Every structure is written in structure tokens, then in C-alpha cells.
């Protein structure tokens, strides 16, 4: 009888998450699982799903910008939407094994695509392909990305796009 109760409860959770559009995540995910879902959402070109993994007060630091973007909606617009619009075929690949320490995850990566859309700052598409390397550090709290910091070769990206 207990097994039926548990299965019915799990079925109800899955049904409720489907009806409300909220993903049914494990009650307590590992930090690396959250980051892997985030990368998968980027690679599926699903900006909403990627941003759904942010904490409401996420702090997103891009070293090439020099100051953090704070807030889920702000980070989605300034970073995720910006890159997905500018490079709709983007691919973000983790290189090697991530380093996980408590609620922190860091890894090196390669980001590539074709700049076939305009950038948020009004820079028009160059229609040039690009590939650049970087590293990210994530802080995960309550199954959400509380902080993301990205460090990459922005000059190399700009040169590949013919912007410098």
C-alpha cells in the first residue's frame, strides 16, 4: 500500500509540474546537476529554461564587462538572450572534468557559433563563425544558480568577428 501511495504522490508531482510549466526537479540536486542542466538549456537554445535555473537575485559577472548583472530577468536579457540572439547556433561545451567543492562548480569550456544576429548593444551581425575558450565559476544555493562568473578571451572573440 505504501508503494502505491508513493507512486501516486510522484505522479501527482509530475502532473502538477507539467500543468504549471515548472520542471519537476529532485528536492535536493547536486550543484553539478544544476550546472549540467544549465548548459543543456543553453545548447538547446532555450533561454527561458536556462534562466529558470537562476536564483531571483543571481549575480552574473562577466569579466569582459567588469561589473555584475544582478537579478534573474536582468541576467536573462543581458547575457542569455543577448548571446542566443547574436549566435542562434551557439554551442557551449565543458572541457574536462569540473571542479566541485561544496556548493561551487568551476570548469573550462569552449563556446562557439556563428554571429548571424545583432548584439544587444546594436552591433550588427558579422555572419562570421567564432570559437573561444574560457572558464566559469558557479555558486549553487537551493538548487539554483546564485552566482556565475565568466572569464574568457573577449579580445579574441572580437577579432574573430572582425570587430577589432
PDB file of C-alpha atoms in Angstrom:
ATOM      1  CA  UNK A   1       0.000   0.000   0.000  1.00  0.00           C
ATOM      2  CA  UNK A   2       2.852   2.372   0.796  1.00  0.00           C
ATOM      3  CA  UNK A   3       4.298   1.804  -2.667  1.00  0.00           C
ATOM      4  CA  UNK A   4       1.028   2.865  -4.320  1.00  0.00           C
ATOM      5  CA  UNK A   5       0.868   5.976  -2.147  1.00  0.00           C
ATOM      6  CA  UNK A   6       4.420   6.940  -3.091  1.00  0.00           C
ATOM      7  CA  UNK A   7       3.816   6.281  -6.796  1.00  0.00           C
ATOM      8  CA  UNK A   8       0.575   8.277  -6.692  1.00  0.00           C
ATOM      9  CA  UNK A   9       2.357  11.175  -4.974  1.00  0.00           C
ATOM     10  CA  UNK A  10       5.174  11.152  -7.536  1.00  0.00           C
ATOM     11  CA  UNK A  11       2.633  11.008 -10.359  1.00  0.00           C
ATOM     12  CA  UNK A  12       0.827  13.992  -8.864  1.00  0.00           C
ATOM     13  CA  UNK A  13       4.045  15.980  -8.631  1.00  0.00           C
ATOM     14  CA  UNK A  14       4.920  15.229 -12.255  1.00  0.00           C
ATOM     15  CA  UNK A  15       1.389  16.087 -13.416  1.00  0.00           C
ATOM     16  CA  UNK A  16       1.373  19.316 -11.407  1.00  0.00           C
ATOM     17  CA  UNK A  17       4.757  20.345 -12.774  1.00  0.00           C
ATOM     18  CA  UNK A  18       3.567  19.646 -16.321  1.00  0.00           C
ATOM     19  CA  UNK A  19       0.398  21.661 -15.861  1.00  0.00           C
ATOM     20  CA  UNK A  20       2.162  24.611 -14.227  1.00  0.00           C
ATOM     21  CA  UNK A  21       5.183  24.560 -16.540  1.00  0.00           C
ATOM     22  CA  UNK A  22       7.529  24.169 -13.577  1.00  0.00           C
ATOM     23  CA  UNK A  23      10.145  21.460 -14.033  1.00  0.00           C
ATOM     24  CA  UNK A  24       9.984  18.582 -11.556  1.00  0.00           C
ATOM     25  CA  UNK A  25      13.486  18.579 -10.098  1.00  0.00           C
ATOM     26  CA  UNK A  26      14.766  16.415  -7.316  1.00  0.00           C
ATOM     27  CA  UNK A  27      14.227  18.021  -3.944  1.00  0.00           C
ATOM     28  CA  UNK A  28      17.952  18.427  -3.449  1.00  0.00           C
ATOM     29  CA  UNK A  29      20.099  18.348  -6.574  1.00  0.00           C
ATOM     30  CA  UNK A  30      23.851  18.325  -6.559  1.00  0.00           C
ATOM     31  CA  UNK A  31      25.493  21.572  -7.670  1.00  0.00           C
ATOM     32  CA  UNK A  32      26.969  19.845 -10.740  1.00  0.00           C
ATOM     33  CA  UNK A  33      23.492  18.588 -11.752  1.00  0.00           C
ATOM     34  CA  UNK A  34      22.188  22.171 -11.725  1.00  0.00           C
ATOM     35  CA  UNK A  35      25.128  23.358 -13.865  1.00  0.00           C
ATOM     36  CA  UNK A  36      24.705  20.451 -16.313  1.00  0.00           C
ATOM     37  CA  UNK A  37      21.011  21.348 -16.745  1.00  0.00           C
ATOM     38  CA  UNK A  38      22.025  24.956 -17.350  1.00  0.00           C
ATOM     39  CA  UNK A  39      24.487  24.016 -20.098  1.00  0.00           C
ATOM     40  CA  UNK A  40      21.921  21.667 -21.633  1.00  0.00           C
ATOM     41  CA  UNK A  41      19.378  24.520 -21.750  1.00  0.00           C
ATOM     42  CA  UNK A  42      21.930  26.792 -23.465  1.00  0.00           C
ATOM     43  CA  UNK A  43      22.749  24.089 -26.008  1.00  0.00           C
ATOM     44  CA  UNK A  44      19.019  23.507 -26.623  1.00  0.00           C
ATOM     45  CA  UNK A  45      18.756  27.271 -27.254  1.00  0.00           C
ATOM     46  CA  UNK A  46      16.113  27.537 -24.529  1.00  0.00           C
ATOM     47  CA  UNK A  47      16.710  30.897 -22.822  1.00  0.00           C
ATOM     48  CA  UNK A  48      13.725  30.551 -20.503  1.00  0.00           C
ATOM     49  CA  UNK A  49      14.795  27.136 -19.249  1.00  0.00           C
ATOM     50  CA  UNK A  50      18.360  28.381 -18.682  1.00  0.00           C
ATOM     51  CA  UNK A  51      17.151  31.451 -16.780  1.00  0.00           C
ATOM     52  CA  UNK A  52      14.775  29.314 -14.714  1.00  0.00           C
ATOM     53  CA  UNK A  53      17.879  27.849 -13.082  1.00  0.00           C
ATOM     54  CA  UNK A  54      18.908  31.288 -11.773  1.00  0.00           C
ATOM     55  CA  UNK A  55      18.122  32.455  -8.261  1.00  0.00           C
ATOM     56  CA  UNK A  56      15.861  35.544  -8.339  1.00  0.00           C
ATOM     57  CA  UNK A  57      18.813  37.652  -7.113  1.00  0.00           C
ATOM     58  CA  UNK A  58      21.517  35.964  -9.190  1.00  0.00           C
ATOM     59  CA  UNK A  59      24.763  37.868  -9.644  1.00  0.00           C
ATOM     60  CA  UNK A  60      26.212  37.281 -13.117  1.00  0.00           C
ATOM     61  CA  UNK A  61      29.764  38.559 -13.531  1.00  0.00           C
ATOM     62  CA  UNK A  62      31.310  38.760 -16.998  1.00  0.00           C
ATOM     63  CA  UNK A  63      34.979  39.725 -16.665  1.00  0.00           C
ATOM     64  CA  UNK A  64      34.920  41.448 -20.068  1.00  0.00           C
ATOM     65  CA  UNK A  65      32.151  43.769 -18.827  1.00  0.00           C
ATOM     66  CA  UNK A  66      33.716  44.360 -15.423  1.00  0.00           C
ATOM     67  CA  UNK A  67      30.605  44.658 -13.272  1.00  0.00           C
ATOM     68  CA  UNK A  68      27.942  42.114 -12.333  1.00  0.00           C
ATOM     69  CA  UNK A  69      24.431  41.982 -13.689  1.00  0.00           C
ATOM     70  CA  UNK A  70      22.081  41.350 -10.761  1.00  0.00           C
ATOM     71  CA  UNK A  71      18.655  39.721 -10.955  1.00  0.00           C
ATOM     72  CA  UNK A  72      17.159  36.827 -12.892  1.00  0.00           C
ATOM     73  CA  UNK A  73      15.336  38.903 -15.537  1.00  0.00           C
ATOM     74  CA  UNK A  74      18.311  41.235 -15.968  1.00  0.00           C
ATOM     75  CA  UNK A  75      20.799  38.371 -16.415  1.00  0.00           C
ATOM     76  CA  UNK A  76      18.494  36.603 -18.858  1.00  0.00           C
ATOM     77  CA  UNK A  77      18.166  39.731 -21.011  1.00  0.00           C
ATOM     78  CA  UNK A  78      21.782  40.938 -20.781  1.00  0.00           C
ATOM     79  CA  UNK A  79      23.519  37.592 -21.198  1.00  0.00           C
ATOM     80  CA  UNK A  80      21.399  34.652 -22.277  1.00  0.00           C
ATOM     81  CA  UNK A  81      19.074  36.454 -24.699  1.00  0.00           C
ATOM     82  CA  UNK A  82      21.978  38.533 -25.998  1.00  0.00           C
ATOM     83  CA  UNK A  83      24.128  35.521 -26.930  1.00  0.00           C
ATOM     84  CA  UNK A  84      21.235  33.387 -28.175  1.00  0.00           C
ATOM     85  CA  UNK A  85      20.063  36.195 -30.464  1.00  0.00           C
ATOM     86  CA  UNK A  86      23.544  37.017 -31.743  1.00  0.00           C
ATOM     87  CA  UNK A  87      24.514  33.364 -32.256  1.00  0.00           C
ATOM     88  CA  UNK A  88      21.391  31.210 -32.591  1.00  0.00           C
ATOM     89  CA  UNK A  89      23.507  28.145 -33.414  1.00  0.00           C
ATOM     90  CA  UNK A  90      25.711  28.536 -30.331  1.00  0.00           C
ATOM     91  CA  UNK A  91      27.353  25.589 -28.643  1.00  0.00           C
ATOM     92  CA  UNK A  92      28.791  25.670 -25.091  1.00  0.00           C
ATOM     93  CA  UNK A  93      30.955  22.659 -24.259  1.00  0.00           C
ATOM     94  CA  UNK A  94      32.548  21.816 -20.917  1.00  0.00           C
ATOM     95  CA  UNK A  95      36.176  20.744 -21.357  1.00  0.00           C
ATOM     96  CA  UNK A  96      37.482  18.117 -18.977  1.00  0.00           C
ATOM     97  CA  UNK A  97      36.053  17.361 -15.583  1.00  0.00           C
ATOM     98  CA  UNK A  98      34.542  20.148 -13.495  1.00  0.00           C
ATOM     99  CA  UNK A  99      35.954  21.024 -10.090  1.00  0.00           C
ATOM    100  CA  UNK A 100      33.284  20.730  -7.419  1.00  0.00           C
ATOM    101  CA  UNK A 101      33.848  21.994  -3.892  1.00  0.00           C
ATOM    102  CA  UNK A 102      30.792  22.187  -1.664  1.00  0.00           C
ATOM    103  CA  UNK A 103      28.273  24.377  -3.476  1.00  0.00           C
ATOM    104  CA  UNK A 104      30.821  25.701  -6.015  1.00  0.00           C
ATOM    105  CA  UNK A 105      31.393  24.336  -9.506  1.00  0.00           C
ATOM    106  CA  UNK A 106      34.059  25.533 -11.920  1.00  0.00           C
ATOM    107  CA  UNK A 107      35.197  24.306 -15.305  1.00  0.00           C
ATOM    108  CA  UNK A 108      36.904  25.307 -18.534  1.00  0.00           C
ATOM    109  CA  UNK A 109      34.833  25.493 -21.675  1.00  0.00           C
ATOM    110  CA  UNK A 110      34.686  26.275 -25.389  1.00  0.00           C
ATOM    111  CA  UNK A 111      31.907  28.488 -26.745  1.00  0.00           C
ATOM    112  CA  UNK A 112      31.281  28.580 -30.495  1.00  0.00           C
ATOM    113  CA  UNK A 113      28.750  29.623 -33.093  1.00  0.00           C
ATOM    114  CA  UNK A 114      28.056  31.986 -35.962  1.00  0.00           C
ATOM    115  CA  UNK A 115      27.249  35.631 -35.345  1.00  0.00           C
ATOM    116  CA  UNK A 116      24.129  35.742 -37.530  1.00  0.00           C
ATOM    117  CA  UNK A 117      22.068  38.057 -35.301  1.00  0.00           C
ATOM    118  CA  UNK A 118      22.529  41.532 -33.882  1.00  0.00           C
ATOM    119  CA  UNK A 119      24.041  42.028 -30.418  1.00  0.00           C
ATOM    120  CA  UNK A 120      22.005  43.740 -27.703  1.00  0.00           C
ATOM    121  CA  UNK A 121      24.195  46.866 -27.938  1.00  0.00           C
ATOM    122  CA  UNK A 122      23.136  47.324 -31.578  1.00  0.00           C
ATOM    123  CA  UNK A 123      26.260  45.844 -33.165  1.00  0.00           C
ATOM    124  CA  UNK A 124      25.042  44.215 -36.384  1.00  0.00           C
ATOM    125  CA  UNK A 125      25.681  40.570 -37.255  1.00  0.00           C
ATOM    126  CA  UNK A 126      29.020  39.858 -38.904  1.00  0.00           C
ATOM    127  CA  UNK A 127      27.956  36.414 -40.187  1.00  0.00           C
ATOM    128  CA  UNK A 128      31.347  35.106 -39.070  1.00  0.00           C
ATOM    129  CA  UNK A 129      31.957  31.936 -37.120  1.00  0.00           C
ATOM    130  CA  UNK A 130      33.755  32.080 -33.803  1.00  0.00           C
ATOM    131  CA  UNK A 131      35.155  29.795 -31.133  1.00  0.00           C
ATOM    132  CA  UNK A 132      36.713  30.936 -27.880  1.00  0.00           C
ATOM    133  CA  UNK A 133      37.759  29.400 -24.600  1.00  0.00           C
ATOM    134  CA  UNK A 134      37.015  30.423 -21.070  1.00  0.00           C
ATOM    135  CA  UNK A 135      36.256  29.321 -17.547  1.00  0.00           C
ATOM    136  CA  UNK A 136      33.260  29.750 -15.268  1.00  0.00           C
ATOM    137  CA  UNK A 137      32.685  29.595 -11.536  1.00  0.00           C
ATOM    138  CA  UNK A 138      29.184  28.899 -10.203  1.00  0.00           C
ATOM    139  CA  UNK A 139      27.755  29.145  -6.700  1.00  0.00           C
ATOM    140  CA  UNK A 140      24.653  26.986  -6.264  1.00  0.00           C
ATOM    141  CA  UNK A 141      22.165  27.518  -3.429  1.00  0.00           C
ATOM    142  CA  UNK A 142      18.783  25.824  -3.014  1.00  0.00           C
ATOM    143  CA  UNK A 143      19.059  24.141  -6.435  1.00  0.00           C
ATOM    144  CA  UNK A 144      19.568  27.496  -8.182  1.00  0.00           C
ATOM    145  CA  UNK A 145      22.498  29.466  -9.590  1.00  0.00           C
ATOM    146  CA  UNK A 146      23.177  32.185  -7.024  1.00  0.00           C
ATOM    147  CA  UNK A 147      26.319  33.459  -8.742  1.00  0.00           C
ATOM    148  CA  UNK A 148      28.044  32.920 -12.080  1.00  0.00           C
ATOM    149  CA  UNK A 149      31.391  34.393 -13.027  1.00  0.00           C
ATOM    150  CA  UNK A 150      32.773  34.029 -16.566  1.00  0.00           C
ATOM    151  CA  UNK A 151      36.362  34.652 -17.639  1.00  0.00           C
ATOM    152  CA  UNK A 152      37.216  34.429 -21.341  1.00  0.00           C
ATOM    153  CA  UNK A 153      39.195  35.867 -24.234  1.00  0.00           C
ATOM    154  CA  UNK A 154      36.869  38.685 -25.325  1.00  0.00           C
ATOM    155  CA  UNK A 155      39.591  40.263 -27.489  1.00  0.00           C
ATOM    156  CA  UNK A 156      39.966  37.000 -29.393  1.00  0.00           C
ATOM    157  CA  UNK A 157      36.202  36.864 -29.921  1.00  0.00           C
ATOM    158  CA  UNK A 158      36.078  40.445 -31.216  1.00  0.00           C
ATOM    159  CA  UNK A 159      38.975  39.746 -33.599  1.00  0.00           C
ATOM    160  CA  UNK A 160      37.266  36.614 -34.969  1.00  0.00           C
ATOM    161  CA  UNK A 161      34.130  38.641 -35.610  1.00  0.00           C
ATOM    162  CA  UNK A 162      36.125  41.372 -37.358  1.00  0.00           C
ATOM    163  CA  UNK A 163      35.150  43.954 -34.761  1.00  0.00           C
ATOM    164  CA  UNK A 164      38.782  44.769 -33.895  1.00  0.00           C
TER     165      UNK A 164
END
